[in-house]
JSON list of C-alpha atoms in Angstrom, two decimals:
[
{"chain": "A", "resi": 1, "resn": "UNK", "atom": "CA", "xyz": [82.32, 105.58, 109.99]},
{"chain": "A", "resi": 2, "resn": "UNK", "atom": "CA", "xyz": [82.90, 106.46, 106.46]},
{"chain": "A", "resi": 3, "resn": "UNK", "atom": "CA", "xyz": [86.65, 106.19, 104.63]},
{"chain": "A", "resi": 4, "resn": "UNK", "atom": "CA", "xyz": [88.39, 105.68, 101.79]},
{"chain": "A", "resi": 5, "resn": "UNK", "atom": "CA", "xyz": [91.33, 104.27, 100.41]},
{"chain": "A", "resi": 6, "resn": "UNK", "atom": "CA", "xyz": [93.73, 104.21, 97.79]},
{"chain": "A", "resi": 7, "resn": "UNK", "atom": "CA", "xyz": [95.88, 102.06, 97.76]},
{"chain": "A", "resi": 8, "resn": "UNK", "atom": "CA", "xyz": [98.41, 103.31, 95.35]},
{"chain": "A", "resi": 9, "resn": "UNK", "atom": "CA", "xyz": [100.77, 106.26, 95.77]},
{"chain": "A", "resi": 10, "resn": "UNK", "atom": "CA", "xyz": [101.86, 106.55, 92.49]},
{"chain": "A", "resi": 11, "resn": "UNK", "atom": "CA", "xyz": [100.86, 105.25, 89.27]},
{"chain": "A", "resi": 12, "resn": "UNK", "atom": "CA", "xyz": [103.41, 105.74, 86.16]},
{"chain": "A", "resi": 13, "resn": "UNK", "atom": "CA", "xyz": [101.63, 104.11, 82.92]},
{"chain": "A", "resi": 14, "resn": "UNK", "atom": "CA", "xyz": [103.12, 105.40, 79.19]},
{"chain": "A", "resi": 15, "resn": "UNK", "atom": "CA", "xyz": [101.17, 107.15, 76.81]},
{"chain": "A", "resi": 16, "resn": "UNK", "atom": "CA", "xyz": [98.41, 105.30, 74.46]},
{"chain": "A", "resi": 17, "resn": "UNK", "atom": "CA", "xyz": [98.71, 103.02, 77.54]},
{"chain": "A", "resi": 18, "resn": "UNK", "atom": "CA", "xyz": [95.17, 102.21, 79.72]},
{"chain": "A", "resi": 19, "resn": "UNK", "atom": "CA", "xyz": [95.51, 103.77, 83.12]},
{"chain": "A", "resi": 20, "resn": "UNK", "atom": "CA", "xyz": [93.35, 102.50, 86.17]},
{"chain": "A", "resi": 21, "resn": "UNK", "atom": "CA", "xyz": [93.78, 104.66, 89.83]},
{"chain": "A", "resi": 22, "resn": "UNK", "atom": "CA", "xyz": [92.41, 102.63, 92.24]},
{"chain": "A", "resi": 23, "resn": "UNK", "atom": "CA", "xyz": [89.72, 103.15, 94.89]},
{"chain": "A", "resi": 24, "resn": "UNK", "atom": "CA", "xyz": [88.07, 101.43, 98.07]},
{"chain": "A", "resi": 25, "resn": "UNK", "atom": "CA", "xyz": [85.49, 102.97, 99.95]},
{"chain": "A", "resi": 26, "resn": "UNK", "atom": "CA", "xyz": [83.71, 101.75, 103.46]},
{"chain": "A", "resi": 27, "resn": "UNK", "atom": "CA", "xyz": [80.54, 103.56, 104.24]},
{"chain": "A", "resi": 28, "resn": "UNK", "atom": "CA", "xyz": [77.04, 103.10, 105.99]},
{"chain": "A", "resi": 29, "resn": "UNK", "atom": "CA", "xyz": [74.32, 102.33, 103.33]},
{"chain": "A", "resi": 30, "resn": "UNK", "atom": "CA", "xyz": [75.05, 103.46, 99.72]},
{"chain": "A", "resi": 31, "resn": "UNK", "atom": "CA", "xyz": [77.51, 105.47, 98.78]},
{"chain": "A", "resi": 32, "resn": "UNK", "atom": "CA", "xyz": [78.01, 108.54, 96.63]},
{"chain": "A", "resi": 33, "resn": "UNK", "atom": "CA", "xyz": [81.03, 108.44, 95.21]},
{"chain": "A", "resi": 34, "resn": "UNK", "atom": "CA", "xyz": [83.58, 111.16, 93.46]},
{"chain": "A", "resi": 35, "resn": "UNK", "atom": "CA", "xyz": [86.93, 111.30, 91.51]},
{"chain": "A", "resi": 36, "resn": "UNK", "atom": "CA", "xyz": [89.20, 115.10, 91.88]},
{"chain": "A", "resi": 37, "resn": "UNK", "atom": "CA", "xyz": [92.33, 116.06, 89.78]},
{"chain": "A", "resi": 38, "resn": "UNK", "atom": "CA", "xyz": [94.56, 118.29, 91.17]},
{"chain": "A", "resi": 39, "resn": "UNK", "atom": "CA", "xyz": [97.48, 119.72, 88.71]},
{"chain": "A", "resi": 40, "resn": "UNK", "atom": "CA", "xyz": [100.20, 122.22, 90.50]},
{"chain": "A", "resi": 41, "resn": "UNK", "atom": "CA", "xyz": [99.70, 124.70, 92.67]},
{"chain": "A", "resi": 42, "resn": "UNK", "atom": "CA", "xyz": [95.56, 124.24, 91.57]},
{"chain": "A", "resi": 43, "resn": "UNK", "atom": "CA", "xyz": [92.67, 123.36, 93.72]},
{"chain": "A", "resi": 44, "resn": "UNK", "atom": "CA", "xyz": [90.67, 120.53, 93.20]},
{"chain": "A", "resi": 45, "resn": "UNK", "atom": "CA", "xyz": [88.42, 119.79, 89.81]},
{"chain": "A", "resi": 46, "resn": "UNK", "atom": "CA", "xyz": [85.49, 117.36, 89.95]},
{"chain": "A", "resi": 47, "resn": "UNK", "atom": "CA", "xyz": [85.90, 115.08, 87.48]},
{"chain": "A", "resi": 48, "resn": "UNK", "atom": "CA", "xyz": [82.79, 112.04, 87.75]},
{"chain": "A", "resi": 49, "resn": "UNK", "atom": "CA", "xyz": [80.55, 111.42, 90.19]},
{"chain": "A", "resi": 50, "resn": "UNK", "atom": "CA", "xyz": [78.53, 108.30, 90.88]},
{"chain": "A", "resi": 51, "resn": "UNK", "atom": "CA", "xyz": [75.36, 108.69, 92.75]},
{"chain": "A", "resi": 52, "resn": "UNK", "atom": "CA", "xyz": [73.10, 105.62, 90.64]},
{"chain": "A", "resi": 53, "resn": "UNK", "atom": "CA", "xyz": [72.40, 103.99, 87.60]},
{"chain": "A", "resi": 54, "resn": "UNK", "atom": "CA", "xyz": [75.06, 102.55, 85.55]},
{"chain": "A", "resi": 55, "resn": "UNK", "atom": "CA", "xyz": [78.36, 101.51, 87.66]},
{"chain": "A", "resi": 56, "resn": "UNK", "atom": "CA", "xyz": [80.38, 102.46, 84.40]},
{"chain": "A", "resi": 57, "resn": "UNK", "atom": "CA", "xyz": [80.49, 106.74, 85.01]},
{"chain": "A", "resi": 58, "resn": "UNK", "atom": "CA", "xyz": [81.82, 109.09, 82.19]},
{"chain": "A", "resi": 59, "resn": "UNK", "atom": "CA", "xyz": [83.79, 112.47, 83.24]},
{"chain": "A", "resi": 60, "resn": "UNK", "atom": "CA", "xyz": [85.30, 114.99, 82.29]},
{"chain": "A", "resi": 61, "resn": "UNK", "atom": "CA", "xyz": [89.10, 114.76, 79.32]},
{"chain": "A", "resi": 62, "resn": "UNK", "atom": "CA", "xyz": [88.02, 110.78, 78.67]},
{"chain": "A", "resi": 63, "resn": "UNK", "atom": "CA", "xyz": [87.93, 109.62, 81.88]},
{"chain": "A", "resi": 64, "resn": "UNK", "atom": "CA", "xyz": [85.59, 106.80, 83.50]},
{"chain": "A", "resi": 65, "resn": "UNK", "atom": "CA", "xyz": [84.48, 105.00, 86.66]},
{"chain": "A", "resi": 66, "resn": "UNK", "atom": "CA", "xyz": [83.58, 101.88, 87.42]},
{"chain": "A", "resi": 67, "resn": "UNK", "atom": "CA", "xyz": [81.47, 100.91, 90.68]},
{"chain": "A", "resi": 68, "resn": "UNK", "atom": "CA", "xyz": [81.45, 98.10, 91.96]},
{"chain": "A", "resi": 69, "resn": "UNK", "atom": "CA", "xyz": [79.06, 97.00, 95.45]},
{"chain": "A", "resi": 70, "resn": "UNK", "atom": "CA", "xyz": [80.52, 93.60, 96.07]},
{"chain": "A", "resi": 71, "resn": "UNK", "atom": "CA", "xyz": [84.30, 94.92, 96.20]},
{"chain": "A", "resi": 72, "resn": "UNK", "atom": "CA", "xyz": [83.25, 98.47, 97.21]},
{"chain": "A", "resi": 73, "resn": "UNK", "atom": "CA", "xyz": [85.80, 100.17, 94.77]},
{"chain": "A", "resi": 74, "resn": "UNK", "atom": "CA", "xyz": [85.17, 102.65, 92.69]},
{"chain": "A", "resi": 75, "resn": "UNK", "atom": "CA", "xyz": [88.64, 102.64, 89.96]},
{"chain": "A", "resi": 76, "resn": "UNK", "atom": "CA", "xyz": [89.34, 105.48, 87.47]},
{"chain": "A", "resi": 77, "resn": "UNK", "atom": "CA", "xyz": [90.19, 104.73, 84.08]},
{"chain": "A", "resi": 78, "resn": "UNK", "atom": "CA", "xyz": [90.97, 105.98, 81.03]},
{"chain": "A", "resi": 79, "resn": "UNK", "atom": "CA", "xyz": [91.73, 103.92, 77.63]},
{"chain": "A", "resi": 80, "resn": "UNK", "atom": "CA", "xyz": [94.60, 105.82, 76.34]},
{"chain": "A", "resi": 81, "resn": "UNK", "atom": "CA", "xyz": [96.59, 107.86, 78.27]},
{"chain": "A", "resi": 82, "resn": "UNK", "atom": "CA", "xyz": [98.09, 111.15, 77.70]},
{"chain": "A", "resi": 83, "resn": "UNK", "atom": "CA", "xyz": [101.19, 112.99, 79.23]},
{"chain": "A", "resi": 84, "resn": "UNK", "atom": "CA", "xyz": [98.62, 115.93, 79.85]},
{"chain": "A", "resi": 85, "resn": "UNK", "atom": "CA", "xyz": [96.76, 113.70, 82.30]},
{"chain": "A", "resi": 86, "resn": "UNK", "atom": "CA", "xyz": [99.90, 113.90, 85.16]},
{"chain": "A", "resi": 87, "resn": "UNK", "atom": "CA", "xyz": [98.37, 114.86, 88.07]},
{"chain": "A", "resi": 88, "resn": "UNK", "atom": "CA", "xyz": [97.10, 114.09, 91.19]},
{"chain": "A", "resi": 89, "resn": "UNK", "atom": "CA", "xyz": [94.05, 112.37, 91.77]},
{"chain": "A", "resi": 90, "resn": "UNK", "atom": "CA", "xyz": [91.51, 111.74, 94.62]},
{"chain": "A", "resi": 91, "resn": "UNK", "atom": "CA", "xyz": [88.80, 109.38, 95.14]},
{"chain": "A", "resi": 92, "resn": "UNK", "atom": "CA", "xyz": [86.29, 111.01, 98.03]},
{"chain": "A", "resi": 93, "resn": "UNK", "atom": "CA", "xyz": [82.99, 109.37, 99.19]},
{"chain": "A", "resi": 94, "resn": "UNK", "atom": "CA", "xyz": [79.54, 110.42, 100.76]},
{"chain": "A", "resi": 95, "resn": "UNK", "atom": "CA", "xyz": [77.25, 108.48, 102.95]},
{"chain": "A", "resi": 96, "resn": "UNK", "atom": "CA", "xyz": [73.21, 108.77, 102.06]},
{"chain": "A", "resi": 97, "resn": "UNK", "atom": "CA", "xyz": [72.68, 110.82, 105.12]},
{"chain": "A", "resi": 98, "resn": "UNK", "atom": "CA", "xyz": [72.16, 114.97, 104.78]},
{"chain": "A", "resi": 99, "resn": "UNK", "atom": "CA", "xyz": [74.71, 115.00, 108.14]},
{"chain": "A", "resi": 100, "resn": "UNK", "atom": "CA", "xyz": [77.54, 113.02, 105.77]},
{"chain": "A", "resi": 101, "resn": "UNK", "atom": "CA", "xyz": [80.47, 114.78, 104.98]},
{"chain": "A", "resi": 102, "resn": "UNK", "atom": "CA", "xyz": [82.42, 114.19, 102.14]},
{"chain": "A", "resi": 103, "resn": "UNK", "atom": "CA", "xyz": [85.80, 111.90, 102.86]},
{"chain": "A", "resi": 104, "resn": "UNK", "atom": "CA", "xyz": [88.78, 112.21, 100.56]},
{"chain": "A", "resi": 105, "resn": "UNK", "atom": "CA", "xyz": [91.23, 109.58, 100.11]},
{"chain": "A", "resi": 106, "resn": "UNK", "atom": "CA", "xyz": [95.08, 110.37, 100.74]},
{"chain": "A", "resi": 107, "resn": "UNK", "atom": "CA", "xyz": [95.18, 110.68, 96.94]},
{"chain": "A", "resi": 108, "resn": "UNK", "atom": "CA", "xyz": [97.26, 109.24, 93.84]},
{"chain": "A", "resi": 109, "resn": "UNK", "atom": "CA", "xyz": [100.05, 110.60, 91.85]},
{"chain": "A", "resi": 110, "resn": "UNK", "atom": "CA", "xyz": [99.29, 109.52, 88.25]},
{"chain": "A", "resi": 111, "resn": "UNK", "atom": "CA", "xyz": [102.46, 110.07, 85.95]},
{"chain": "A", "resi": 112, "resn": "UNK", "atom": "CA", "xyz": [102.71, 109.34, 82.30]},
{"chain": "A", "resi": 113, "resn": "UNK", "atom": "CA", "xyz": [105.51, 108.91, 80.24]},
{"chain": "A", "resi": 114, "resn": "UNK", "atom": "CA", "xyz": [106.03, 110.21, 76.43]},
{"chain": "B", "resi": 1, "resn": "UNK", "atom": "CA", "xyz": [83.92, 133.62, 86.31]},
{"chain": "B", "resi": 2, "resn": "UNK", "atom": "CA", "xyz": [86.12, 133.65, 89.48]},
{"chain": "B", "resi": 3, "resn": "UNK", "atom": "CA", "xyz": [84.22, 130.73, 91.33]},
{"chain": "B", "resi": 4, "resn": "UNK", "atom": "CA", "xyz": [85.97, 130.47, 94.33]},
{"chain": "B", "resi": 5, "resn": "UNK", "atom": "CA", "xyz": [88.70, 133.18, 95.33]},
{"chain": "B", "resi": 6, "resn": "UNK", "atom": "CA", "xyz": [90.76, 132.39, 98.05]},
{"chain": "B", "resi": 7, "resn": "UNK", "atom": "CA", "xyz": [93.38, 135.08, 99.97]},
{"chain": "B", "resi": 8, "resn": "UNK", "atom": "CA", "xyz": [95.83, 135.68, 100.57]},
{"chain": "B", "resi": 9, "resn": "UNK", "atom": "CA", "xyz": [97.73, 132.57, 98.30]},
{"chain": "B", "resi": 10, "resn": "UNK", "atom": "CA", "xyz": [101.13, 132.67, 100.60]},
{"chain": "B", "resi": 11, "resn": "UNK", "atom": "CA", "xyz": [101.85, 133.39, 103.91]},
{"chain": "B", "resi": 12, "resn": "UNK", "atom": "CA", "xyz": [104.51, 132.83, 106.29]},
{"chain": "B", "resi": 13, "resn": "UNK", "atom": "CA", "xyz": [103.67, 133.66, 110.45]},
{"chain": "B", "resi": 14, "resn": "UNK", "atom": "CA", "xyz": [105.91, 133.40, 113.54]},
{"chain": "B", "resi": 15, "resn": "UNK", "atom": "CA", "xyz": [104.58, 130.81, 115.97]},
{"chain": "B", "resi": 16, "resn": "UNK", "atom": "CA", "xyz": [101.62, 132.32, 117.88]},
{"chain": "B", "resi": 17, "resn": "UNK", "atom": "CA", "xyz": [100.58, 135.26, 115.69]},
{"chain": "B", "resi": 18, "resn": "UNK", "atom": "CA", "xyz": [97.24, 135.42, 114.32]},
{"chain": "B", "resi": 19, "resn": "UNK", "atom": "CA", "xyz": [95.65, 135.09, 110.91]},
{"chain": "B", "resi": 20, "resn": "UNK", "atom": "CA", "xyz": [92.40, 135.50, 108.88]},
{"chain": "B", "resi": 21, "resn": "UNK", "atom": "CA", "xyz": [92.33, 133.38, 105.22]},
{"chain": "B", "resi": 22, "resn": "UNK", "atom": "CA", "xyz": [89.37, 134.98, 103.41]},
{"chain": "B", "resi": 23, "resn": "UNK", "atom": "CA", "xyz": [86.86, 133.06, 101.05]},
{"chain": "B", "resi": 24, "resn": "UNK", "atom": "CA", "xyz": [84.62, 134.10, 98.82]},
{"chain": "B", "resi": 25, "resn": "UNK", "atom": "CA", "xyz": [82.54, 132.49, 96.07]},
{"chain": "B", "resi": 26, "resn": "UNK", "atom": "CA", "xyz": [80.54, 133.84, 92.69]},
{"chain": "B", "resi": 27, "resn": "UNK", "atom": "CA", "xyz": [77.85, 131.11, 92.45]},
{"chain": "B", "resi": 28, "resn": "UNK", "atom": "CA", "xyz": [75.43, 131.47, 94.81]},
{"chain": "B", "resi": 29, "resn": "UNK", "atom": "CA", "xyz": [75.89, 128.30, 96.57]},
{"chain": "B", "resi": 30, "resn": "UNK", "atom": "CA", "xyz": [74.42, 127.35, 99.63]},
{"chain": "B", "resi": 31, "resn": "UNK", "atom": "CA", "xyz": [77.44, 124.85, 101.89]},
{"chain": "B", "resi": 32, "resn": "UNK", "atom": "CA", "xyz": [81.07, 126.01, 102.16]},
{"chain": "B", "resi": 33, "resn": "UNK", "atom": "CA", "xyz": [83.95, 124.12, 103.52]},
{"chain": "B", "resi": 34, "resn": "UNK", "atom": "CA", "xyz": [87.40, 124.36, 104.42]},
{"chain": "B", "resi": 35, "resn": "UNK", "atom": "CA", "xyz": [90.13, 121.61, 104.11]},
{"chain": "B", "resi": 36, "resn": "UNK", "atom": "CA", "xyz": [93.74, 121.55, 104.65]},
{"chain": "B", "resi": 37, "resn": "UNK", "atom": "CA", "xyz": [95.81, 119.43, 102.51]},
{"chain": "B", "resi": 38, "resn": "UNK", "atom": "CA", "xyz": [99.24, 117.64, 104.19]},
{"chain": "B", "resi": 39, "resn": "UNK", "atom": "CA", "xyz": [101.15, 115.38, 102.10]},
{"chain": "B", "resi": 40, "resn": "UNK", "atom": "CA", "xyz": [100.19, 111.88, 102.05]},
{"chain": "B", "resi": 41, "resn": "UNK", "atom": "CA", "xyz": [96.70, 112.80, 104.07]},
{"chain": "B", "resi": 42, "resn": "UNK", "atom": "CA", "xyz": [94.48, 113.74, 101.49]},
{"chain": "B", "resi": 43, "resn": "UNK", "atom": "CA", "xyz": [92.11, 116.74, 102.22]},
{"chain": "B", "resi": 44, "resn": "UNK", "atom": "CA", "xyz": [90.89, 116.86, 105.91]},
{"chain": "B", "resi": 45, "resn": "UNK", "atom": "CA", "xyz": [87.71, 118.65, 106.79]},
{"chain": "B", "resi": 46, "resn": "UNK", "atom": "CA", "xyz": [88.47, 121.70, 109.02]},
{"chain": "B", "resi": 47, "resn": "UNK", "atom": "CA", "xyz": [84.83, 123.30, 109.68]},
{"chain": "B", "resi": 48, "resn": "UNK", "atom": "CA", "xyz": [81.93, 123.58, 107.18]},
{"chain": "B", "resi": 49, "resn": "UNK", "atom": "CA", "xyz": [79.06, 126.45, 106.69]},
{"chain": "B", "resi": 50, "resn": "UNK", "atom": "CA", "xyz": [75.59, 124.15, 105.40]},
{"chain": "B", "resi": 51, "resn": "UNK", "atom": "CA", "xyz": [74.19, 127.01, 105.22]},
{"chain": "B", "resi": 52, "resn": "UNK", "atom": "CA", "xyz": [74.10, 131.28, 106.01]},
{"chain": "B", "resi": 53, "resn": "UNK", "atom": "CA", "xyz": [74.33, 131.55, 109.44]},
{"chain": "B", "resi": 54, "resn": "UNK", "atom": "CA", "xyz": [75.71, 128.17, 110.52]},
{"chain": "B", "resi": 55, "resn": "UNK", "atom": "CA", "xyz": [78.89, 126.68, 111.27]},
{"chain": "B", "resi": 56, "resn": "UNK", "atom": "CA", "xyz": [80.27, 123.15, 112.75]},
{"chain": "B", "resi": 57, "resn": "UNK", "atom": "CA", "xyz": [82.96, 121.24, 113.14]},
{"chain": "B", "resi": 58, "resn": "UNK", "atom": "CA", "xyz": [85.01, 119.10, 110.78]},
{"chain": "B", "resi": 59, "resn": "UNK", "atom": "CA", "xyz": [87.67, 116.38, 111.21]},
{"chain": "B", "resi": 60, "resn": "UNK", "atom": "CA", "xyz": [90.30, 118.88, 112.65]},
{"chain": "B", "resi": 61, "resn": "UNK", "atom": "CA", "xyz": [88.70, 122.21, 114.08]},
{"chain": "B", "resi": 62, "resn": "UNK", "atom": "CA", "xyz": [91.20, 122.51, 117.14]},
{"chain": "B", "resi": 63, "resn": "UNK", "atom": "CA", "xyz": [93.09, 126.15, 116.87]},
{"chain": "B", "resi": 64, "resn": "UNK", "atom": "CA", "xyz": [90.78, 127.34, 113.85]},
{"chain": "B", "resi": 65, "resn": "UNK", "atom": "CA", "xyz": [87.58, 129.32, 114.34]},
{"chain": "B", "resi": 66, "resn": "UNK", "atom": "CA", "xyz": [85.28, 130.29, 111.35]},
{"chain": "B", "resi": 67, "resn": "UNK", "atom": "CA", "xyz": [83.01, 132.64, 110.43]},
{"chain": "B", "resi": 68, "resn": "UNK", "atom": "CA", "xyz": [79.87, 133.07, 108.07]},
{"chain": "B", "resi": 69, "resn": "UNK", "atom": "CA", "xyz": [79.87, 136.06, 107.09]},
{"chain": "B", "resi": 70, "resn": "UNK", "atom": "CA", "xyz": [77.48, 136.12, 104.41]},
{"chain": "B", "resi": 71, "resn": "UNK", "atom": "CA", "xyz": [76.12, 134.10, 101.99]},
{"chain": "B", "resi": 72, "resn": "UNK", "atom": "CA", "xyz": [79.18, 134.59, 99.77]},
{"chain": "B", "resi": 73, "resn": "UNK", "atom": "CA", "xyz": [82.07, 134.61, 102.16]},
{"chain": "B", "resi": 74, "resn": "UNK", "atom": "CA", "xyz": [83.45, 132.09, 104.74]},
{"chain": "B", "resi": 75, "resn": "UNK", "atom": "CA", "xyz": [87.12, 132.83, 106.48]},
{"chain": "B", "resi": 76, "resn": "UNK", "atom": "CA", "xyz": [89.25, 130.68, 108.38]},
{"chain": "B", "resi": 77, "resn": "UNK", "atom": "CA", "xyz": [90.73, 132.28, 111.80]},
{"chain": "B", "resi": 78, "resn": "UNK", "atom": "CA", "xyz": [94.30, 131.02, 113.27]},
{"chain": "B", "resi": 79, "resn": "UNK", "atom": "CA", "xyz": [94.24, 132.70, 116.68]},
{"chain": "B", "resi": 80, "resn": "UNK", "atom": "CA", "xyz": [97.45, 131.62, 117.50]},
{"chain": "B", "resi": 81, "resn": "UNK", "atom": "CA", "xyz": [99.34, 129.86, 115.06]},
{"chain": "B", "resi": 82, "resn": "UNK", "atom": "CA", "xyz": [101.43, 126.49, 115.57]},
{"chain": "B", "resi": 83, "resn": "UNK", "atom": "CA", "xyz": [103.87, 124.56, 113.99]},
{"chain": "B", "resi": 84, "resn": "UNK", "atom": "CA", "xyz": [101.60, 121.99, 113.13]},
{"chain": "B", "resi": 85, "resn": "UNK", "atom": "CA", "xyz": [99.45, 124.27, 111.51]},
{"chain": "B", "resi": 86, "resn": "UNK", "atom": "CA", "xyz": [101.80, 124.63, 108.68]},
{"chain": "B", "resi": 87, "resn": "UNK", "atom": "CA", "xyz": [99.79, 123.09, 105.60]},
{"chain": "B", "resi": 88, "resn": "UNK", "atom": "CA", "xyz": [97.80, 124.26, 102.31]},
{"chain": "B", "resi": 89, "resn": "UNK", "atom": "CA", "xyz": [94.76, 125.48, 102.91]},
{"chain": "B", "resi": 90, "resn": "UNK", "atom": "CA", "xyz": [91.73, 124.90, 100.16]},
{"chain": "B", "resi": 91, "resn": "UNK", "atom": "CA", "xyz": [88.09, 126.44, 100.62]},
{"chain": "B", "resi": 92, "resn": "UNK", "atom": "CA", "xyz": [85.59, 124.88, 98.35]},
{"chain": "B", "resi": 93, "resn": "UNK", "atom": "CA", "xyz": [81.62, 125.39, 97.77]},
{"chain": "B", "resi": 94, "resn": "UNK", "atom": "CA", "xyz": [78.95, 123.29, 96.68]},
{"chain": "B", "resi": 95, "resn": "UNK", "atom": "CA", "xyz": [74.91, 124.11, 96.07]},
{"chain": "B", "resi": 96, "resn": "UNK", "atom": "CA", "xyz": [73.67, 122.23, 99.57]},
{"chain": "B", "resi": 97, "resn": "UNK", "atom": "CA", "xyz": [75.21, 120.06, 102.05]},
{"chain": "B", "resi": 98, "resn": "UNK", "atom": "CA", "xyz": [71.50, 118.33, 101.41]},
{"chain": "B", "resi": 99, "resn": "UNK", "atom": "CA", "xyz": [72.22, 118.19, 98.03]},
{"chain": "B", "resi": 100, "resn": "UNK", "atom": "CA", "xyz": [74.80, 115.25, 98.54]},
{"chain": "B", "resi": 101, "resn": "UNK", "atom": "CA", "xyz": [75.00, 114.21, 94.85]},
{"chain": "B", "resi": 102, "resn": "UNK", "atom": "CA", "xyz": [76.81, 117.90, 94.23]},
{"chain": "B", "resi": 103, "resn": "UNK", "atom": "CA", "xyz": [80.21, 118.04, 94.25]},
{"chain": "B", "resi": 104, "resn": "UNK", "atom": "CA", "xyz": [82.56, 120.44, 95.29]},
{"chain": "B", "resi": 105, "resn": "UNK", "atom": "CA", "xyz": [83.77, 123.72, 93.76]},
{"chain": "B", "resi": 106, "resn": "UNK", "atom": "CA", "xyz": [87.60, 124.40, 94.88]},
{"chain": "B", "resi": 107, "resn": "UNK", "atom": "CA", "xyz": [89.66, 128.11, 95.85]},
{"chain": "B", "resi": 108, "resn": "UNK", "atom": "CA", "xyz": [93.45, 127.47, 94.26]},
{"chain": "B", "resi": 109, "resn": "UNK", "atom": "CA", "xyz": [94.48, 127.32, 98.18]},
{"chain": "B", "resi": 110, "resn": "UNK", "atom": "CA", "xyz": [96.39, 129.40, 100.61]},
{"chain": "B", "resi": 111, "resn": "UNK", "atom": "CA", "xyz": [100.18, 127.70, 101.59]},
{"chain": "B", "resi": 112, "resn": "UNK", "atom": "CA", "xyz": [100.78, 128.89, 104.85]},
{"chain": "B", "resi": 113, "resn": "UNK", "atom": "CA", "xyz": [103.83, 128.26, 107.31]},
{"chain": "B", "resi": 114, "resn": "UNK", "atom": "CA", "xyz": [104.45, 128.77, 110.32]},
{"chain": "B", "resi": 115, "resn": "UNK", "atom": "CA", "xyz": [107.89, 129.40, 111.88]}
]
């Protein structure tokens, strides 16, 4: 069975600070992998995906991914954070098989601080 | 572009009245989903189109039924509404459920509770 887990409910970091949202994901064979922002009252965006290649993944407003197999995470970052990045965030994996669904994590609140 | 419209965006029913959200979405894609959101559960998977004409089950189908209606449009039926149902409700679209490496293309959501 696939899932995913964050471990973190909130995350406050100031701004210029580095931010990482952290993400663990269990699932049969490789995984795809995706990070979602979700501001107020807004659906989900897709911000990165990782499907192969490189574990470090650019996105969308400066943000990055890292994979990594042997500790099956797969942690946001972002170098310098801004106050415009508050929001919540969610980590969601996919198994290899067309049947897979796509599992979302219970999600992070990311908060940053003038 | 509107993407993926979602109706109504509020809604407040008694306990066992019915309900049709309605989905539609502008780019042609293939899969559609919905997911309700409850705080501190992430999204769960409600019931999923792959395709025109098809419809299964998700994580949490029990008192929803769906409905393809075409290639654009997927709603969401409460037949008799609970409690429990009370929750936001988020469709979302992506190209193919085969295509596993696309992601997912979110309505702004419907907040519905239920009294």
């Amino acid at each position: 069975a696939q899932s995913v887990a964050q471990p973190e409910d909130q995350v406050n970091v100031a701004e210029g600070n580095p931010l990482t949202v952290k993400c663990t994901y269990s699932v049969s064979g490789n995984p795809y992998l995706f990070w979602y922002v979700q501001y107020p009252n807004r659906g989900l965006q897709f911000l990165l995906k990782y499907i192969t290649g490189d574990n470090l993944v650019k996105g969308s407003y400066g943000f990055e991914a890292e994979f990594n197999k042997s500790q099956t995470s797969f942690h946001l970052k972002k170098p310098s954070a801004l106050v415009s990045d508050s929001a919540l965030y969610f980590c969601a994996v996919r198994g290899y098989s067309s049947a897979s669904k796509i599992i979302f994590g219970s999600g992070t609140r990311l908060s940053i601080r003038p | 572009n509107a993407g993926v419209t979602q109706t109504p965006k509020f809604q407040v029913l008694k306990t066992g009245q019915s309900m049709t959200l309605q989905c539609a979405q502008d780019m042609n894609h293939n899969s559609m989903y919905w997911y309700r959101q409850d705080p501190g559960m992430g999204l769960r998977l409600i019931y999923y189109s792959a395709s025109e004409g098809t419809t299964d089950k998700g994580e949490v189908p029990n008192g929803y039924n769906v409905s393809r209606l075409n290639k654009r449009e997927f709603s969401l039926r409460l037949e008799s509404a609970a409690p429990s149902q009370t929750s936001v409700y988020f469709c979302a679209s992506s190209e193919a459920q085969q295509a596993l490496g696309s992601p997912l293309h979110f309505g702004n959501g419907t907040r519905l509770t239920v009294t």
